[in-house]
Amino acid sequence: RVLHLIRPSLLNSEVLLRGPELLLRDLVNLECGDIVSFEYPAGKPLCMTLNGKEKFSGEMVGTGRRAAFRIGQRLQNGS
């Protein structure tokens, strides 16, 4: 019964690049069309958070014209 009640709930999700930094002077000079390089290895796993808690690691993939996140593994502290 409880699962039936919470199933339609929405969670906030984010996929984060941990570690890359951006200088403030570069941030204030950003314009539409600029490309920001974070010197982040393409194969390094990303972290997905749900409601602010780290739950999964994985990678960004393309699905046609859209980007998606492929789950690699459930994180231990994501219980």
mmCIF file of C-alpha atoms in Angstrom:
data_model
loop_
_atom_site.group_PDB
_atom_site.id
_atom_site.type_symbol
_atom_site.label_atom_id
_atom_site.label_comp_id
_atom_site.label_asym_id
_atom_site.label_seq_id
_atom_site.Cartn_x
_atom_site.Cartn_y
_atom_site.Cartn_z
ATOM 1 C CA ARG A 1 0.000 0.000 0.000
ATOM 2 C CA VAL A 2 2.767 2.489 0.853
ATOM 3 C CA LEU A 3 4.562 1.786 -2.440
ATOM 4 C CA HIS A 4 1.297 2.447 -4.272
ATOM 5 C CA LEU A 5 1.082 5.862 -2.578
ATOM 6 C CA ILE A 6 4.668 6.994 -3.238
ATOM 7 C CA ARG A 7 5.134 5.527 -6.739
ATOM 8 C CA PRO A 8 3.951 8.723 -8.540
ATOM 9 C CA SER A 9 6.342 10.929 -6.494
ATOM 10 C CA LEU A 10 8.973 12.983 -8.329
ATOM 11 C CA LEU A 11 12.641 13.135 -7.259
ATOM 12 C CA ASN A 12 15.169 15.825 -8.114
ATOM 13 C CA SER A 13 18.112 14.269 -9.969
ATOM 14 C CA GLU A 14 21.497 15.609 -11.020
ATOM 15 C CA VAL A 15 24.528 14.145 -12.748
ATOM 16 C CA LEU A 16 27.668 15.886 -11.489
ATOM 17 C CA LEU A 17 31.241 16.379 -12.643
ATOM 18 C CA ARG A 18 33.211 16.185 -9.393
ATOM 19 C CA GLY A 19 36.462 18.094 -9.344
ATOM 20 C CA PRO A 20 36.578 20.372 -12.392
ATOM 21 C CA GLU A 21 36.969 24.045 -11.580
ATOM 22 C CA LEU A 22 36.085 27.200 -13.476
ATOM 23 C CA LEU A 23 37.815 30.512 -12.851
ATOM 24 C CA LEU A 24 35.500 33.356 -11.864
ATOM 25 C CA ARG A 25 36.946 35.561 -14.621
ATOM 26 C CA ASP A 26 36.008 32.874 -17.171
ATOM 27 C CA LEU A 27 32.549 32.489 -15.688
ATOM 28 C CA VAL A 28 31.678 36.186 -15.931
ATOM 29 C CA ASN A 29 32.886 36.315 -19.546
ATOM 30 C CA LEU A 30 30.746 33.399 -20.780
ATOM 31 C CA GLU A 31 28.557 34.104 -23.789
ATOM 32 C CA CYS A 32 25.978 32.059 -25.681
ATOM 33 C CA GLY A 33 27.710 29.535 -27.909
ATOM 34 C CA ASP A 34 30.902 29.347 -25.798
ATOM 35 C CA ILE A 35 32.258 25.870 -25.092
ATOM 36 C CA VAL A 36 33.540 25.241 -21.573
ATOM 37 C CA SER A 37 36.281 22.616 -21.245
ATOM 38 C CA PHE A 38 36.683 21.134 -17.771
ATOM 39 C CA GLU A 39 39.750 18.956 -18.432
ATOM 40 C CA TYR A 40 37.616 16.050 -17.201
ATOM 41 C CA PRO A 41 38.504 12.657 -18.728
ATOM 42 C CA ALA A 42 35.666 11.445 -20.979
ATOM 43 C CA GLY A 43 35.773 7.926 -19.519
ATOM 44 C CA LYS A 44 35.759 8.970 -15.846
ATOM 45 C CA PRO A 45 32.542 7.916 -14.074
ATOM 46 C CA LEU A 46 30.004 10.565 -13.127
ATOM 47 C CA CYS A 47 27.830 10.597 -10.014
ATOM 48 C CA MET A 48 24.026 10.752 -10.057
ATOM 49 C CA THR A 49 22.295 12.248 -7.037
ATOM 50 C CA LEU A 50 18.639 11.852 -6.111
ATOM 51 C CA ASN A 51 17.231 14.439 -3.714
ATOM 52 C CA GLY A 52 20.804 15.498 -2.875
ATOM 53 C CA LYS A 53 22.112 12.001 -2.036
ATOM 54 C CA GLU A 54 24.664 10.158 -4.163
ATOM 55 C CA LYS A 55 22.949 7.025 -5.466
ATOM 56 C CA PHE A 56 24.643 5.835 -8.688
ATOM 57 C CA SER A 57 27.816 6.149 -10.729
ATOM 58 C CA GLY A 58 27.758 5.843 -14.484
ATOM 59 C CA GLU A 59 28.453 7.587 -17.759
ATOM 60 C CA MET A 60 26.837 9.987 -20.189
ATOM 61 C CA VAL A 61 25.689 8.398 -23.451
ATOM 62 C CA GLY A 62 23.865 9.571 -26.541
ATOM 63 C CA THR A 63 20.401 8.324 -27.427
ATOM 64 C CA GLY A 64 19.804 9.771 -30.847
ATOM 65 C CA ARG A 65 19.482 13.534 -30.440
ATOM 66 C CA ARG A 66 19.400 13.454 -26.638
ATOM 67 C CA ALA A 67 21.887 12.845 -23.857
ATOM 68 C CA ALA A 68 21.246 10.166 -21.254
ATOM 69 C CA PHE A 69 22.929 8.695 -18.175
ATOM 70 C CA ARG A 70 23.800 4.986 -18.146
ATOM 71 C CA ILE A 71 23.815 3.543 -14.617
ATOM 72 C CA GLY A 72 27.073 1.741 -13.882
ATOM 73 C CA GLN A 73 26.613 0.775 -10.257
ATOM 74 C CA ARG A 74 24.657 1.645 -7.120
ATOM 75 C CA LEU A 75 26.825 3.488 -4.621
ATOM 76 C CA GLN A 76 27.207 1.979 -1.156
ATOM 77 C CA ASN A 77 26.261 5.191 0.644
ATOM 78 C CA GLY A 78 23.198 5.477 -1.595
ATOM 79 C CA SER A 79 20.955 3.245 0.474
#
